[in-house]
Short mmCIF file of C-alpha atoms and ligand atoms in Angstrom, two decimals:
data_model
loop_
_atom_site.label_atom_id
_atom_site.label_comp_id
_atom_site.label_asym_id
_atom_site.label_seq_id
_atom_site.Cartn_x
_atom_site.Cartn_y
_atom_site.Cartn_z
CA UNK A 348 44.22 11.01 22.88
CA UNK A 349 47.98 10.70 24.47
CA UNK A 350 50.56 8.53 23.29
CA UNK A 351 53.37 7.95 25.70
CA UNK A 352 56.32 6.34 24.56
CA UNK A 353 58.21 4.88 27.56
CA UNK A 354 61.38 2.82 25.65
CA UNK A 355 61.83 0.24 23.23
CA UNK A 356 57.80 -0.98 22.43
CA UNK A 357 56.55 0.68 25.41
CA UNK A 358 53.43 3.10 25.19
CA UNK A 359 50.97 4.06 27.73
CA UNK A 360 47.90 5.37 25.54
CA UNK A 361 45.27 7.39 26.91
CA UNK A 362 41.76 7.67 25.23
CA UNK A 363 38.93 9.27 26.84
CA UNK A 364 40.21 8.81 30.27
CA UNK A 365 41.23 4.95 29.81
CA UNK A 366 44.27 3.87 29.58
CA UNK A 367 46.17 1.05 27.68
CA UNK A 368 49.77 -0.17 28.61
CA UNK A 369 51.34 -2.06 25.45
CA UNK A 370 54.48 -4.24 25.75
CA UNK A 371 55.73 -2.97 29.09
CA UNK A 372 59.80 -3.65 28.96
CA UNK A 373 60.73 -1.44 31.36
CA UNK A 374 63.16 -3.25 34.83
CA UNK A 375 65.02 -4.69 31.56
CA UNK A 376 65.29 -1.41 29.63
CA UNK A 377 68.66 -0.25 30.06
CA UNK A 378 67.51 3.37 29.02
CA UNK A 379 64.92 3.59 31.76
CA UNK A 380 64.81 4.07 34.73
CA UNK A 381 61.29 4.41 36.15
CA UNK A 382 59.64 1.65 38.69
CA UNK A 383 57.21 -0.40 36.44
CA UNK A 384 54.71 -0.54 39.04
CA UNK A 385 53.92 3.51 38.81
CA UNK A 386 52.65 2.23 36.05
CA UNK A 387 48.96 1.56 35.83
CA UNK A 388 46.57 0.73 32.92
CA UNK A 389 42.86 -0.45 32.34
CA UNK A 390 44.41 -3.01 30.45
CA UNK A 391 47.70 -4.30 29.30
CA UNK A 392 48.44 -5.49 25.76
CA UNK A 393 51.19 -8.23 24.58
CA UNK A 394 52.10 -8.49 21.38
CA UNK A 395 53.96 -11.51 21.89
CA UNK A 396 55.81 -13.90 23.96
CA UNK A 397 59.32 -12.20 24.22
CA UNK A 398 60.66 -10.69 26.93
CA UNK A 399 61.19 -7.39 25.57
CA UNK A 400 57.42 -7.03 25.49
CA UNK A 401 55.90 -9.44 28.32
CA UNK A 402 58.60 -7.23 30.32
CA UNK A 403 57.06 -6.65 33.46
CA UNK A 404 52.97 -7.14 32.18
CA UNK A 405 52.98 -9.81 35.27
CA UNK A 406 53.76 -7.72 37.89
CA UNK A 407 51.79 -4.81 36.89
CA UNK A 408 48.65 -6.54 36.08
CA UNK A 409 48.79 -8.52 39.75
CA UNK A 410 49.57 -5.34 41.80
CA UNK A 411 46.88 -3.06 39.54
CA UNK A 412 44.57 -5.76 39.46
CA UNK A 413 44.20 -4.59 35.61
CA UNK A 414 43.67 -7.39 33.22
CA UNK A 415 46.39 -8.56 29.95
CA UNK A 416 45.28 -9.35 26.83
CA UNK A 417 47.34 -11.33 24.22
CA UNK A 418 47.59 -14.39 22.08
CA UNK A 419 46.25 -17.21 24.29
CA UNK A 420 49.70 -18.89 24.77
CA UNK A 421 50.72 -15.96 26.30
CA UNK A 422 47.54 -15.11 28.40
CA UNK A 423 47.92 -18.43 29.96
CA UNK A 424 51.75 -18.32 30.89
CA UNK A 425 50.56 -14.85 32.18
CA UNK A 426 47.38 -16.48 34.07
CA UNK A 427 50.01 -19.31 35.57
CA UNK A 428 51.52 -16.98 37.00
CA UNK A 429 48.91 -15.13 38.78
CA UNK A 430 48.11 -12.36 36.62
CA UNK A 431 44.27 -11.80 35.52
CA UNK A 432 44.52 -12.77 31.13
CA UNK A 433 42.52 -12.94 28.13
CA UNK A 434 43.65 -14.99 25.93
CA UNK A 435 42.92 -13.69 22.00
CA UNK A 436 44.45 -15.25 18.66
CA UNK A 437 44.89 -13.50 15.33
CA UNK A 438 42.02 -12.25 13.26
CA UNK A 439 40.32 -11.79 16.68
CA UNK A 440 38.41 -8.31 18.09
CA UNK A 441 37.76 -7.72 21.37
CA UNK A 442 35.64 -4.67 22.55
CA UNK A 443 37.27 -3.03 25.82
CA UNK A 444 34.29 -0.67 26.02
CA UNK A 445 35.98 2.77 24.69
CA UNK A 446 38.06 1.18 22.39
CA UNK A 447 38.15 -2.30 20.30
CA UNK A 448 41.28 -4.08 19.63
CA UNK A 449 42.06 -6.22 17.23
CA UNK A 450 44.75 -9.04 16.99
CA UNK A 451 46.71 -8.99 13.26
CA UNK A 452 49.39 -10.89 11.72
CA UNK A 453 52.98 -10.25 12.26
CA UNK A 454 55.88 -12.02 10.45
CA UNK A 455 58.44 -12.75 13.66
CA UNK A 456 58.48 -15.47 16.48
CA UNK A 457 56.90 -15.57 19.51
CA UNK A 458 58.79 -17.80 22.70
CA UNK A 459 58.28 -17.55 26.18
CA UNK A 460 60.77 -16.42 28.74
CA UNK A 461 60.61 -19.68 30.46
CA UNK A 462 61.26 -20.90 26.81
CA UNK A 463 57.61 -22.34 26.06
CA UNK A 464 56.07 -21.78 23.16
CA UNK A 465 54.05 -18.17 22.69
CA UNK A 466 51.71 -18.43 20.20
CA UNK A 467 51.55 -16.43 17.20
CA UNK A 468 53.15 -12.97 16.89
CA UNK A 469 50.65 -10.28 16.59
CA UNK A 470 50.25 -6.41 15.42
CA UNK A 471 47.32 -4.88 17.01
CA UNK A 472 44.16 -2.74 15.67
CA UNK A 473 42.81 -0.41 18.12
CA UNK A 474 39.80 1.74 16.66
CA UNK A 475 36.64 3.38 18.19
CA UNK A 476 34.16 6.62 16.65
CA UNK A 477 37.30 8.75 16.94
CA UNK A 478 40.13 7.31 16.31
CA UNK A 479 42.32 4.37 14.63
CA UNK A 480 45.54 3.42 14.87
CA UNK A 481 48.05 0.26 14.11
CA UNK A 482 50.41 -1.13 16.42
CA UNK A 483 52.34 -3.17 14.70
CA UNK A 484 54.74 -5.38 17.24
CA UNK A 485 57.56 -7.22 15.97
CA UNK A 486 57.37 -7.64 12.39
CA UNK A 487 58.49 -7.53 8.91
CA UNK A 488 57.14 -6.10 6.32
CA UNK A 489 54.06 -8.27 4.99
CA UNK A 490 51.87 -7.87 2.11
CA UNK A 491 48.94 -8.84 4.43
CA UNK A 492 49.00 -5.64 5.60
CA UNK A 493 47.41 -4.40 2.74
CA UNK A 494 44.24 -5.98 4.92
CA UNK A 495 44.38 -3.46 7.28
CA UNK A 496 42.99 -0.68 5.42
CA UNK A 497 40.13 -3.19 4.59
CA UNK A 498 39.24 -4.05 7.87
CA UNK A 499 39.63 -0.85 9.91
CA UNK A 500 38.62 2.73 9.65
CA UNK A 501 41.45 5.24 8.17
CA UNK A 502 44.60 5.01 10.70
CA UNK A 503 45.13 8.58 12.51
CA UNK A 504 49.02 7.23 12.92
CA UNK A 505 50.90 3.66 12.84
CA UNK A 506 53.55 2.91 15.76
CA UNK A 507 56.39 0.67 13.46
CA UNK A 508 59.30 -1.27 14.62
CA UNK A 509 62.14 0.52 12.89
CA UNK A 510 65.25 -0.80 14.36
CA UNK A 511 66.30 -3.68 12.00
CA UNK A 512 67.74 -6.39 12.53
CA UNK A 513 64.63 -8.29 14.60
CA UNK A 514 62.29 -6.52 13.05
CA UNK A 515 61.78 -4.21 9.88
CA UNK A 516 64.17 -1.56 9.24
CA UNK A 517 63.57 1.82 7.97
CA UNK A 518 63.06 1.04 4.15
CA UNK A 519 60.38 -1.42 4.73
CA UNK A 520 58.86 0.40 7.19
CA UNK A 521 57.83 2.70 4.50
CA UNK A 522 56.70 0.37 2.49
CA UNK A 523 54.18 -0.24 5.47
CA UNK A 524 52.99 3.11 5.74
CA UNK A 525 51.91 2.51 1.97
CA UNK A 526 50.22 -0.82 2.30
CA UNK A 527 48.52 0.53 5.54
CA UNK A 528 47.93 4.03 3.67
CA UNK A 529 48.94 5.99 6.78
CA UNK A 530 50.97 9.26 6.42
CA UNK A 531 51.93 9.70 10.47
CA UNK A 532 54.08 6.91 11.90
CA UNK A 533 55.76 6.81 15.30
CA UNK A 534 59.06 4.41 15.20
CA UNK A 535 59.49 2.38 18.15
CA UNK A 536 62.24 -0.87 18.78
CA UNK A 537 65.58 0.94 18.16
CA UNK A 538 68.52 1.95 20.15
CA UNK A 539 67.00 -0.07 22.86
CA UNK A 540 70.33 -2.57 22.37
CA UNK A 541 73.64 -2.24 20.07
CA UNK A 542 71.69 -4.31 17.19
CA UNK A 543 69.10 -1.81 16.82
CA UNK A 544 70.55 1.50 16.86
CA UNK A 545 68.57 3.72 14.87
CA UNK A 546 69.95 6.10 12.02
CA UNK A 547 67.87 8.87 12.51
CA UNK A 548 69.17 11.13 9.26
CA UNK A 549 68.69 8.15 6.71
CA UNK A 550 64.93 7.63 8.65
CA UNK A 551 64.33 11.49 8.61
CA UNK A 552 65.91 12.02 4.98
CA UNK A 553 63.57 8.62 3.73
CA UNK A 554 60.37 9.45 5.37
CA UNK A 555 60.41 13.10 3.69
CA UNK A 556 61.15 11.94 0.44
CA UNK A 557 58.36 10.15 0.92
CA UNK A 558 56.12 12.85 1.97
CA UNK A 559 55.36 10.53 5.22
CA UNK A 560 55.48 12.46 8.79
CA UNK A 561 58.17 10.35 11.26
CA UNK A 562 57.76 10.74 14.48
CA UNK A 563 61.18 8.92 16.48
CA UNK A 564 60.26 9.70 20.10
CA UNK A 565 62.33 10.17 23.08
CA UNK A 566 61.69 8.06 26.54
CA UNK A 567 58.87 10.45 28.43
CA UNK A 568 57.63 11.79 25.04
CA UNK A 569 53.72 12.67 24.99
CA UNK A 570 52.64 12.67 21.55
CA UNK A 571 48.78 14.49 21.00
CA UNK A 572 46.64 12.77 18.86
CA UNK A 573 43.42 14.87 17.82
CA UNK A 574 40.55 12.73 16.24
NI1 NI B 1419 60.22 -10.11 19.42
MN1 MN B 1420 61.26 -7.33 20.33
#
């Protein structure tokens, strides 16, 4: 399996030949400079309603004909605008066929760009035979996430907010790791804007104290999971 971590809460995950593009910010990213639609997925995941995550899921999903899947406020601003949606809601699985995904809570807000109202915030379960792992979206830290290791198989790695400031910062983001009792996170939401600059010593110094691998990727970086 290959995580790709294209800015701010962007991955492009590959897993058994499928891919899955989550939260794709990328014309608004300031620190990349790719064109979104060379991007292409089986299926495109929204945490929630904010721009830094819709991002360009609209475009992508019309010109790759590949479907979205989010909270159903989402999926339907999504669908009005021509885009092919599912619309989930938390505590909901759906099975994509070589992997199935799962819609958590997450402690944020959720508004539309057009300033409707997006639904609930979610973190998102993916798990199949081989492999689990938690995507967590925006969120703070939550003591519902002590569910997680109830409800799906042991995570291979988490993928945490880590930037502060809109999200968890770096303390509580080890307190995650615990409640989800996962030893390999990959930070994402820093540096993408002045608010969330990342200290990367305090997060390196914290996570070995810890005896927790941190993974802060750059843009581009392809991160090999084994299962
Ligand atoms: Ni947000
Ligand atoms: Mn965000």
């Amino acid at each position: 399996m290959e995580v790709k971590f294209l800015g701010h809460s962007c991955f492009l995950i590959e897993i058994e030949g499928n891919k899955i593009l989550i939260d794709p910010f990328i014309s608004g990213n300031p620190n990349i400079n790719i064109d979104p639609l060379s991007l292409s997925a089986n299926y495109i995941l929204i945490s929630h309603g904010h721009g830094d995550h819709i991002g360009d899921a609209v475009e992508i999903s019309k010109h790759h004909k590949c479907p979205i899947l989010a909270n159903y406020e989402v999926a339907e601003y999504c669908k009005n605008k021509g885009a092919e949606a599912i619309g989930m809601n938390t505590g909901g699985a759906y099975d994509l066929g070589f992997v199935i995904v799962k819609f958590v809570h997450a402690v944020h807000s959720s508004r539309l760009p057009d300033g409707s109202y997006g639904g609930n915030p979610n973190g998102i379960l993916f798990y199949n035979r081989d492999y689990s792992f938690y995507f967590a979206g925006d969120t703070a830290l939550s003591t519902d996430m002590t569910l997680i290791p109830l409800i799906a198989p042991p995570l291979d790695f988490a993928i945490l907010p880590m930037g502060d400031h809109y999200t968890m910062g770096i303390e509580d983001s080890i307190f995650t790791a615990q409640f989800i009792k996962c030893n390999k996170i990959i930070a994402c939401h820093f540096d993408t804007f002045p608010d969330i600059m990342l200290d990367r010593d305090k997060a390196k110094a914290l996570y070995k104290q810890n005896s927790i691998e941190l993974i802060i990727p750059t843009i581009g970086d392809n991160i090999s999971i084994k299962s």
